[in-house]
Amino acid sequence: MSEMLAVTDLAVTIQTPRGLARPVDGVSFSIAAGEVFALLGESGCGKSMTALSLLRLLPEAGSIAGGSVRFAGRELLAMSEQEMREVRGGGMAMIFQEPATSLNPVMTVGAQIAEVLGVKGEAARLLGVELLDSVGIPDAGRRLDEYPFQLSGGMKQRVMIAMALAGEPKLLIADEPTTALDVTIQAQVLDLLDDLRKSRGMALLLISHDLGVVAEMADRIGVMYAGQLVEVAPRDAFFSSARHPYSKKLFAALPDMSRRTSLLETIAGSVPAPTNIFKGCRFADRCGFAKSVCGSQAPPWVVAGEGHSVRCHFPDAENIAVQQLEEIRQPVSSHAPLLETRELKLHFPIRKGIFKRTVGHVRAVDGVTLALAQGRTLALVGESGCGKTTVAKAILQLLRSSSGSVMLSGQELTTLSNSGLKPWRGAMQMIFQDPYASLNPRLRVGEIIAEGMRTLLPGGADKQKIATLLASVGLDADMAGRYPHEFSGGQRQRIAIARALAVEPRLLICDEPTSALDVSVQAQILNLLRDLQQRLGLAYLFITHNIAVVDFLAHEVAVMYLGRIVEQGTVDEVLRNPQHPYTLALVAAVPSIVATEGKDKAPPLSGDMPSSSHPPTGCHFHPRCPRAMDVCRREYPKASQLSATRRVHCQLFL
Amino acid sequence: MMPFIPVLLWSDILLWLLVAVCIAGAVMARRSEHILTSWRRIAGSANGMAALTVLAAFFLIGLLDSVHYRPRLAQQTGVSISAANYGVEVLSLLDALAAPLKNNSEKTYSAPLATRLFSKETIEEAVVGTDGGTAAGTDARIVRDYPRLIYGGAHLGADTAGAGQDMLVTGLIGAALGLAVWLVMAWLLRAMLPDGRGRKSVLATLAVLLLIFAPLLALSTHYHVFGTDKVGQDVFYLTLKSIRTGLLIGTLTTLIMLPAAVLLGILAGYAGGWIDDVVQYLYTTLNSIPGVLLIAAAVLMMQVVIDTHPQWFATAAERADARLLALCAILGMTSWTGLARLLRGEALKLRELEYVQAALAFGVPRLAIMLRHILPNVMHIVLIAVVMDFSGLVLAEAVLSYVGIGVDPSTISFGTMINAARLELAREPVVWWSLTAAFAFMFALVLAANLFADVVRDAFDPRTRMSP
């Protein structure tokens, strides 16, 4: 195979107020034509910086300190800016994580593509249609005249890919191309990238933190840690026998079915700051198996197999904590439901005109019936925009429902006044998705935790209680005097959990509590949640789009589509044997790290979720459903009880 | 019996209250790590500290000018001792310190550092060599010449040839004194400020200020350093007195506007619904009326009220003060809209943030949420707006006084000085010094305020703040 890109000893430095940072420190790898090379690692490991330095698009304070980047036989680092401009786009192109901010909102799609193409008029239009066709955008001619806000997230990412393809690049750099997208859309985009690579013989540098995505896409994998590659391996070798302790720990931190009865492996500490000066192995502090040589001597590259090398002193050691974890007993569950919602509806009126006349409704939640018992976890899954968070807010009475009922321990909440709700506030609490937005930056941790206690508990807040709470989520008591900005994302999420626990709730609603966190930190939080459930008998309503987390944590699952539950049942029923076509597609769309060759996968769902202000007639899912029938277009299917615990809304089972 | 009775003007009370609030705020801020970090960034910035030094000098003068009293008149024979008479004129500490400047009024215009008047007049000159005691009229000669000033260079006597040399010597002595003062201050500041760019810049600014003002002060005891105006008042004195007016307008207006802007802005953004509609309607309406027109109408109405109720005011100073305060209030009424709009937008954003949602889930009352979660997180905007508005308001006063709807004509302000300069510029030769002096002082004040505002914004705006 000819080497298209060869990077040797690439080093990047950035001037920061805290000294010289080395986000990329001696990275070497190569990519052959038509190959997919994946850079894998947690945030802050230097993956994106590596990609940007290949294009020489570093931030102003950054500079390439050394090494060489040879692309198609030419040294990029020696090129003039003029020559470099031809390489960008024509030789290499890049797509970014956030499609929403990568497109100019005031230019039509066609104009933006024409800008990249550098041609005008009819020629630009023809080429534009061709490009949009090639990335699978239906009705390309019309889409060219639309503005970015008229496109969905997946559509925007396709447009971004089309723009990247405009210069017919030989290498496409995709920086977390699907992280901001839903799983079903992610599957579409990954499929597209794979097709394009095959049809154009393009090489792909894929940057991702998601082992599943990497497993589906990559030919070879490079694991990055603290600015260095620590392991490079072909996919099969990597997923069957990763050698570096960091890689192994990443695998062990992944939640899935097989780890239901145990705790997840976590990596203590966090990625060291790029301003650190390293002496020995960069992972030594967090390794757990470090010996004295690891602290004093940088490990050499060790060849571990065909094309497989690892930077570790002890690559052959069985250096992973093999399930030394205690067996976890299943919590006793009573069957009287703690939380019950019946036909819960929440419609937001759409008002227009000077008199604010109601012209329609956004049916964010349209008849949701759920039941959750003490000590159990119910996972609510679905794509973004399907109304999961609105359900949570309606249960907490942060938003008042339009109709239906919410019962907590047999008490109807929807009819209570704000003051009548007060005694029930403590019984249900919520943990939010973004740990950076969920803590008031102007308050100390102690004050944040005390807020609920002061309002809801008769005893108020005292130092002793706060210290106990902090200890129970694995933080030190003296952290109460510090401000949120001094903490990492995982620590902040622990503080948010402590705040919720402070008022002794029985029901905890977790709204994607780990989706903003790295895998190893996610594992810590999931372990903590599991542990708290054991000790305190909490019930969780766990809102997520991550099926693996559901598999690990939940007892029951409810799948939501466009404001309604389409299928619900126990985890085993729903995830092992999905019945509703939507559940089927959702489960199939999750990239898996188990060998995928030959597995018959359902094709990814086409299209996007419709808007909840104009839901399709009949079954909401019929426009995307591969098995849609005539009756589906006419009427919404009633529930069919498939077993004692399982209900599906689909005409197929009526 | 006291040699004076203190007079508390309303604007004095408010200004000193403001000083007290600032000190209290500083004490509170010492406990908050967040605010302290931002102020440390300001302390580390050369621009910011230089601007702050200049502002501090202005504020010192303004505050000296805000301690008012009425002196006891000298006892006249035949008046009973028990009933002491106090003058109707209200003086300030600055007036007392600058008594020579205030009292040494010439007849009319004289150029900076001049010893004679600006224009020729017909004067009688005694004929030298005749006997005293005879009728003066017969021995006096009528000449047309530049009359000798009464106070400017009076110590030189009739011979003004040595004036240049005298000024140089006095100036140098002043500079030397300034240097001495600077050394003392530098020694004091060494102990007070941490080492760094900030302190260097403070010292450099102080050096420049002292090198300019020490010679000026030394000279001003014998000369009119900035000349005199139409009625012979020292322009240097007028500019010093203008500082207080500018500062008052800049600070008190903000003080009056802040509660309205913060309350309405946050309420509109957080509460939403009809409250939001009402507040928006209010500020849209206010904004759509031409500002100067609205201010002119309000000022004229207020002037009528003041003029028809002379019994409310014991002295002319109190009446002028009432008018100044009223102007602040009127400017405040019309200028809260911008900040309120900003705060509404910010509150709209914060309302949806998860920590507010979390507080709602705890059943925290809405008022407490606004106070604990919204207000502290918009304070940086308030602070930035206050500092930014200051310079704009100082300029607004000048414009309003220029068109005759500003402060009381008896109040000395940059605006009234500039207004007077209208006629002076039409003269031939041009009387340029009052306009220049007013311009230079106002420019320094506004520039310092603007530079400081920029630095404050950089330090407090979370978007420009680097992650800690």
Short mmCIF file of C-alpha atoms in Angstrom, two decimals, chain B residues 125-434:
data_model
loop_
_atom_site.label_atom_id
_atom_site.label_comp_id
_atom_site.label_asym_id
_atom_site.label_seq_id
_atom_site.Cartn_x
_atom_site.Cartn_y
_atom_site.Cartn_z
CA GLU B 125 -1.99 107.10 35.01
CA ALA B 126 -0.59 109.21 37.77
CA VAL B 127 2.15 111.52 36.55
CA VAL B 128 5.36 110.76 38.29
CA GLY B 129 7.25 113.60 39.97
CA THR B 130 4.42 115.87 41.00
CA ASP B 131 3.61 116.65 44.61
CA GLY B 132 1.24 114.44 46.37
CA GLY B 133 -1.77 116.10 47.91
CA THR B 134 -2.61 118.24 44.96
CA ALA B 135 -5.68 117.39 42.99
CA ALA B 136 -5.05 114.05 41.26
CA GLY B 137 -7.24 114.91 38.34
CA THR B 138 -5.01 117.59 37.06
CA ASP B 139 -1.82 115.54 37.34
CA ALA B 140 -3.19 112.29 35.88
CA ARG B 141 -2.59 111.36 32.33
CA ILE B 142 -5.22 109.56 30.32
CA VAL B 143 -3.69 106.69 28.35
CA ARG B 144 -5.02 103.73 26.41
CA ASP B 145 -3.16 100.59 27.32
CA TYR B 146 -3.49 97.05 28.67
CA PRO B 147 -4.27 97.60 32.34
CA ARG B 148 -2.14 95.88 34.91
CA LEU B 149 -3.89 92.91 36.60
CA ILE B 150 -4.81 93.32 40.24
CA TYR B 151 -3.62 89.85 41.32
CA GLY B 152 -1.83 88.28 38.34
CA GLY B 153 1.85 88.72 39.10
CA ALA B 154 1.02 91.29 41.77
CA HIS B 155 4.15 90.47 43.75
CA LEU B 156 6.26 91.76 40.91
CA GLY B 157 4.95 95.28 41.36
CA ALA B 158 4.72 97.60 38.42
CA ASP B 159 7.74 96.19 36.68
CA THR B 160 6.64 93.06 34.81
CA ALA B 161 9.82 92.50 32.86
CA GLY B 162 11.02 89.76 35.22
CA ALA B 163 7.77 87.82 34.95
CA GLY B 164 9.16 85.12 32.66
CA GLN B 165 12.06 84.36 34.90
CA ASP B 166 9.84 84.40 37.97
CA MET B 167 7.46 81.90 36.36
CA LEU B 168 10.32 79.60 35.45
CA VAL B 169 11.67 79.65 39.00
CA THR B 170 8.25 79.15 40.56
CA GLY B 171 7.52 76.36 38.10
CA LEU B 172 10.77 74.59 38.86
CA ILE B 173 10.20 74.90 42.59
CA GLY B 174 6.74 73.42 42.03
CA ALA B 175 8.21 70.59 39.99
CA ALA B 176 10.75 69.87 42.72
CA LEU B 177 7.99 69.79 45.33
CA GLY B 178 6.00 67.51 43.04
CA LEU B 179 8.97 65.17 42.80
CA ALA B 180 9.24 65.11 46.58
CA VAL B 181 5.54 64.28 46.89
CA TRP B 182 5.97 61.59 44.27
CA LEU B 183 8.82 59.99 46.21
CA VAL B 184 6.69 59.87 49.34
CA MET B 185 3.76 58.41 47.45
CA ALA B 186 5.97 55.90 45.67
CA TRP B 187 7.26 54.75 49.05
CA LEU B 188 3.71 54.41 50.35
CA LEU B 189 2.47 52.60 47.24
CA ARG B 190 5.35 50.17 47.44
CA ALA B 191 3.85 48.84 50.61
CA MET B 192 0.25 48.94 49.39
CA LEU B 193 0.33 47.50 45.87
CA PRO B 194 1.83 44.22 44.72
CA ASP B 195 4.77 44.46 42.39
CA GLY B 196 3.96 44.27 38.71
CA ARG B 197 2.88 46.14 35.64
CA GLY B 198 -0.02 47.68 37.53
CA ARG B 199 2.14 49.37 40.13
CA LYS B 200 4.67 50.58 37.60
CA SER B 201 1.90 52.14 35.61
CA VAL B 202 0.41 53.82 38.70
CA LEU B 203 3.79 55.30 39.56
CA ALA B 204 4.38 56.49 36.02
CA THR B 205 0.96 58.10 35.83
CA LEU B 206 1.44 59.76 39.18
CA ALA B 207 4.78 61.11 38.04
CA VAL B 208 3.20 62.62 34.93
CA LEU B 209 0.27 64.06 36.90
CA LEU B 210 2.52 65.60 39.53
CA LEU B 211 4.95 66.98 36.97
CA ILE B 212 2.05 68.74 35.29
CA PHE B 213 0.07 69.85 38.30
CA ALA B 214 2.69 70.70 40.90
CA PRO B 215 4.15 73.55 38.78
CA LEU B 216 0.61 74.62 37.86
CA LEU B 217 -0.35 74.79 41.53
CA ALA B 218 2.82 76.64 42.43
CA LEU B 219 2.22 79.15 39.65
CA SER B 220 -1.45 79.53 40.42
CA THR B 221 -0.68 81.27 43.71
CA HIS B 222 0.67 84.28 41.84
CA TYR B 223 -0.70 83.96 38.33
CA HIS B 224 -3.86 82.91 36.55
CA VAL B 225 -2.41 79.78 34.96
CA PHE B 226 -5.37 79.26 32.65
CA GLY B 227 -6.25 82.94 32.40
CA THR B 228 -9.51 84.53 33.50
CA ASP B 229 -12.97 84.62 32.02
CA LYS B 230 -15.30 87.43 31.11
CA VAL B 231 -15.97 88.51 34.69
CA GLY B 232 -12.39 87.95 35.71
CA GLN B 233 -12.81 84.58 37.43
CA ASP B 234 -9.79 82.28 37.35
CA VAL B 235 -10.38 79.58 34.70
CA PHE B 236 -8.26 77.09 36.61
CA TYR B 237 -10.65 77.44 39.52
CA LEU B 238 -13.62 77.01 37.20
CA THR B 239 -12.26 73.80 35.72
CA LEU B 240 -11.58 72.41 39.20
CA LYS B 241 -15.14 73.20 40.22
CA SER B 242 -16.50 71.65 37.03
CA ILE B 243 -15.07 68.29 37.98
CA ARG B 244 -17.59 67.76 40.75
CA THR B 245 -20.50 68.52 38.46
CA GLY B 246 -19.23 66.07 35.86
CA LEU B 247 -18.66 63.34 38.43
CA LEU B 248 -22.06 63.87 40.01
CA ILE B 249 -23.84 63.62 36.70
CA GLY B 250 -21.81 60.55 35.78
CA THR B 251 -22.31 58.67 39.02
CA LEU B 252 -25.64 59.79 40.47
CA THR B 253 -27.45 59.30 37.21
CA THR B 254 -26.26 55.73 37.10
CA LEU B 255 -27.27 55.30 40.71
CA ILE B 256 -30.77 56.53 39.93
CA MET B 257 -31.03 54.45 36.79
CA LEU B 258 -29.64 51.20 38.21
CA PRO B 259 -32.56 50.06 40.38
CA ALA B 260 -35.01 50.59 37.54
CA ALA B 261 -32.80 48.92 34.96
CA VAL B 262 -31.84 45.93 37.12
CA LEU B 263 -35.28 45.36 38.57
CA LEU B 264 -37.24 45.76 35.36
CA GLY B 265 -34.67 43.99 33.20
CA ILE B 266 -34.42 40.90 35.38
CA LEU B 267 -38.14 40.85 36.09
CA ALA B 268 -39.00 41.06 32.41
CA GLY B 269 -36.53 38.35 31.45
CA TYR B 270 -37.25 35.99 34.29
CA ALA B 271 -40.98 36.37 34.80
CA GLY B 272 -41.91 36.65 31.13
CA GLY B 273 -45.56 36.78 30.19
CA TRP B 274 -47.46 40.03 30.64
CA ILE B 275 -44.74 41.51 32.89
CA ASP B 276 -42.29 41.13 30.03
CA ASP B 277 -44.79 42.73 27.66
CA VAL B 278 -45.33 45.72 29.93
CA VAL B 279 -41.62 46.33 30.50
CA GLN B 280 -40.81 45.95 26.84
CA TYR B 281 -43.62 48.30 25.92
CA LEU B 282 -42.32 50.82 28.43
CA TYR B 283 -38.77 50.91 27.17
CA THR B 284 -39.70 50.75 23.54
CA THR B 285 -41.92 53.79 24.05
CA LEU B 286 -39.24 55.66 25.99
CA ASN B 287 -36.65 54.83 23.38
CA SER B 288 -38.77 56.04 20.52
CA ILE B 289 -39.09 59.57 21.91
CA PRO B 290 -36.09 61.72 20.93
CA GLY B 291 -33.94 61.82 24.05
CA VAL B 292 -32.97 65.48 24.00
CA LEU B 293 -36.59 66.51 23.48
CA LEU B 294 -37.76 64.48 26.43
CA ILE B 295 -34.97 65.80 28.63
CA ALA B 296 -35.61 69.39 27.53
CA ALA B 297 -39.30 69.12 28.34
CA ALA B 298 -38.63 67.59 31.74
CA VAL B 299 -35.91 70.10 32.61
CA LEU B 300 -38.07 73.05 31.66
CA MET B 301 -40.98 71.77 33.74
CA MET B 302 -38.71 71.16 36.67
CA GLN B 303 -37.23 74.62 36.31
CA VAL B 304 -40.67 76.16 36.58
CA VAL B 305 -41.37 74.18 39.74
CA ILE B 306 -38.10 75.30 41.29
CA ASP B 307 -38.58 78.91 40.31
CA THR B 308 -42.10 79.08 41.73
CA HIS B 309 -41.08 77.64 45.08
CA PRO B 310 -38.21 79.82 46.30
CA GLN B 311 -39.16 79.08 49.91
CA TRP B 312 -37.89 75.49 49.52
CA PHE B 313 -34.29 76.58 49.30
CA ALA B 314 -32.32 78.43 51.94
CA THR B 315 -29.47 79.37 49.65
CA ALA B 316 -28.80 79.70 45.97
CA ALA B 317 -26.45 76.75 46.22
CA GLU B 318 -29.26 74.55 47.42
CA ARG B 319 -31.42 75.62 44.54
CA ALA B 320 -28.69 74.91 42.03
CA ASP B 321 -28.11 71.58 43.72
CA ALA B 322 -31.78 70.68 43.42
CA ARG B 323 -31.63 71.44 39.76
CA LEU B 324 -28.51 69.30 39.34
CA LEU B 325 -30.17 66.38 41.08
CA ALA B 326 -33.27 66.79 39.01
CA LEU B 327 -31.14 66.69 35.89
CA CYS B 328 -29.53 63.45 37.13
CA ALA B 329 -32.98 62.00 37.73
CA ILE B 330 -34.20 63.00 34.29
CA LEU B 331 -31.12 61.59 32.58
CA GLY B 332 -31.55 58.44 34.67
CA MET B 333 -35.18 58.06 33.65
CA THR B 334 -34.26 58.13 30.01
CA SER B 335 -31.10 56.04 30.10
CA TRP B 336 -32.13 52.89 31.94
CA THR B 337 -33.57 51.29 28.84
CA GLY B 338 -30.33 50.09 27.29
CA LEU B 339 -29.16 48.27 30.39
CA ALA B 340 -32.63 46.89 31.07
CA ARG B 341 -32.73 45.43 27.59
CA LEU B 342 -29.33 43.79 28.05
CA LEU B 343 -30.33 42.36 31.41
CA ARG B 344 -33.63 41.08 30.07
CA GLY B 345 -31.80 39.13 27.39
CA GLU B 346 -29.35 37.72 29.89
CA ALA B 347 -32.10 36.77 32.33
CA LEU B 348 -33.99 35.04 29.51
CA LYS B 349 -30.90 32.95 28.90
CA LEU B 350 -30.16 32.25 32.56
CA ARG B 351 -33.77 31.30 33.26
CA GLU B 352 -33.36 28.20 31.11
CA LEU B 353 -30.07 27.19 32.66
CA GLU B 354 -30.05 24.00 34.60
CA TYR B 355 -29.09 25.46 37.95
CA VAL B 356 -32.20 27.59 37.85
CA GLN B 357 -34.23 24.52 36.92
CA ALA B 358 -32.63 22.69 39.82
CA ALA B 359 -33.60 25.48 42.19
CA LEU B 360 -37.14 25.33 40.86
CA ALA B 361 -37.20 21.61 41.52
CA PHE B 362 -36.33 22.41 45.14
CA GLY B 363 -39.30 24.73 45.30
CA VAL B 364 -37.10 27.78 45.93
CA PRO B 365 -39.32 30.89 45.73
CA ARG B 366 -39.04 32.92 42.54
CA LEU B 367 -37.79 36.01 44.32
CA ALA B 368 -35.01 34.01 45.93
CA ILE B 369 -34.07 32.54 42.56
CA MET B 370 -33.83 36.01 41.08
CA LEU B 371 -31.67 37.20 43.98
CA ARG B 372 -29.44 34.13 44.34
CA HIS B 373 -29.16 32.81 40.83
CA ILE B 374 -29.96 35.54 38.35
CA LEU B 375 -28.69 38.74 39.95
CA PRO B 376 -25.16 37.57 40.85
CA ASN B 377 -24.75 36.20 37.34
CA VAL B 378 -25.64 39.49 35.64
CA MET B 379 -23.63 41.73 37.98
CA HIS B 380 -20.71 41.79 35.57
CA ILE B 381 -22.99 43.30 32.93
CA VAL B 382 -24.23 45.89 35.41
CA LEU B 383 -20.71 46.85 36.40
CA ILE B 384 -19.55 47.11 32.82
CA ALA B 385 -22.58 49.20 31.88
CA VAL B 386 -22.07 51.55 34.83
CA VAL B 387 -18.47 52.26 33.95
CA MET B 388 -19.25 52.59 30.25
CA ASP B 389 -22.20 54.92 30.84
CA PHE B 390 -20.18 57.23 33.06
CA SER B 391 -18.23 58.89 30.28
CA GLY B 392 -21.30 59.16 28.10
CA LEU B 393 -23.17 60.97 30.84
CA VAL B 394 -20.35 63.44 31.48
CA LEU B 395 -20.49 64.30 27.80
CA ALA B 396 -24.29 64.47 27.87
CA GLU B 397 -24.13 67.11 30.60
CA ALA B 398 -21.83 69.23 28.47
CA VAL B 399 -24.18 68.97 25.50
CA LEU B 400 -27.30 69.72 27.55
CA SER B 401 -25.73 72.71 29.30
CA TYR B 402 -24.55 73.94 25.94
CA VAL B 403 -28.09 73.99 24.60
CA GLY B 404 -29.21 75.63 27.81
CA ILE B 405 -31.22 72.82 29.38
CA GLY B 406 -28.50 71.48 31.62
CA VAL B 407 -27.40 72.57 35.05
CA ASP B 408 -28.28 75.86 36.76
CA PRO B 409 -26.37 78.76 35.21
CA SER B 410 -24.78 79.43 38.60
CA THR B 411 -23.40 75.88 38.75
CA ILE B 412 -19.94 75.72 37.31
CA SER B 413 -19.68 72.85 34.85
CA PHE B 414 -17.84 71.92 31.70
CA GLY B 415 -21.07 72.51 29.85
CA THR B 416 -21.56 76.06 31.11
CA MET B 417 -17.90 76.83 30.38
CA ILE B 418 -18.25 75.58 26.85
CA ASN B 419 -21.50 77.46 26.49
CA ALA B 420 -19.75 80.68 27.52
CA ALA B 421 -17.01 79.97 25.01
CA ARG B 422 -19.52 80.43 22.20
CA LEU B 423 -19.14 84.20 22.42
CA GLU B 424 -15.46 84.09 23.26
CA LEU B 425 -14.65 82.28 20.06
CA ALA B 426 -16.44 84.98 18.09
CA ARG B 427 -14.13 87.67 19.46
CA GLU B 428 -11.09 88.92 17.65
CA PRO B 429 -8.50 88.06 18.87
CA VAL B 430 -9.99 84.82 20.04
CA VAL B 431 -10.31 84.01 23.72
CA TRP B 432 -9.30 80.40 23.51
CA TRP B 433 -8.29 79.47 27.02
CA SER B 434 -11.57 78.66 28.77
#
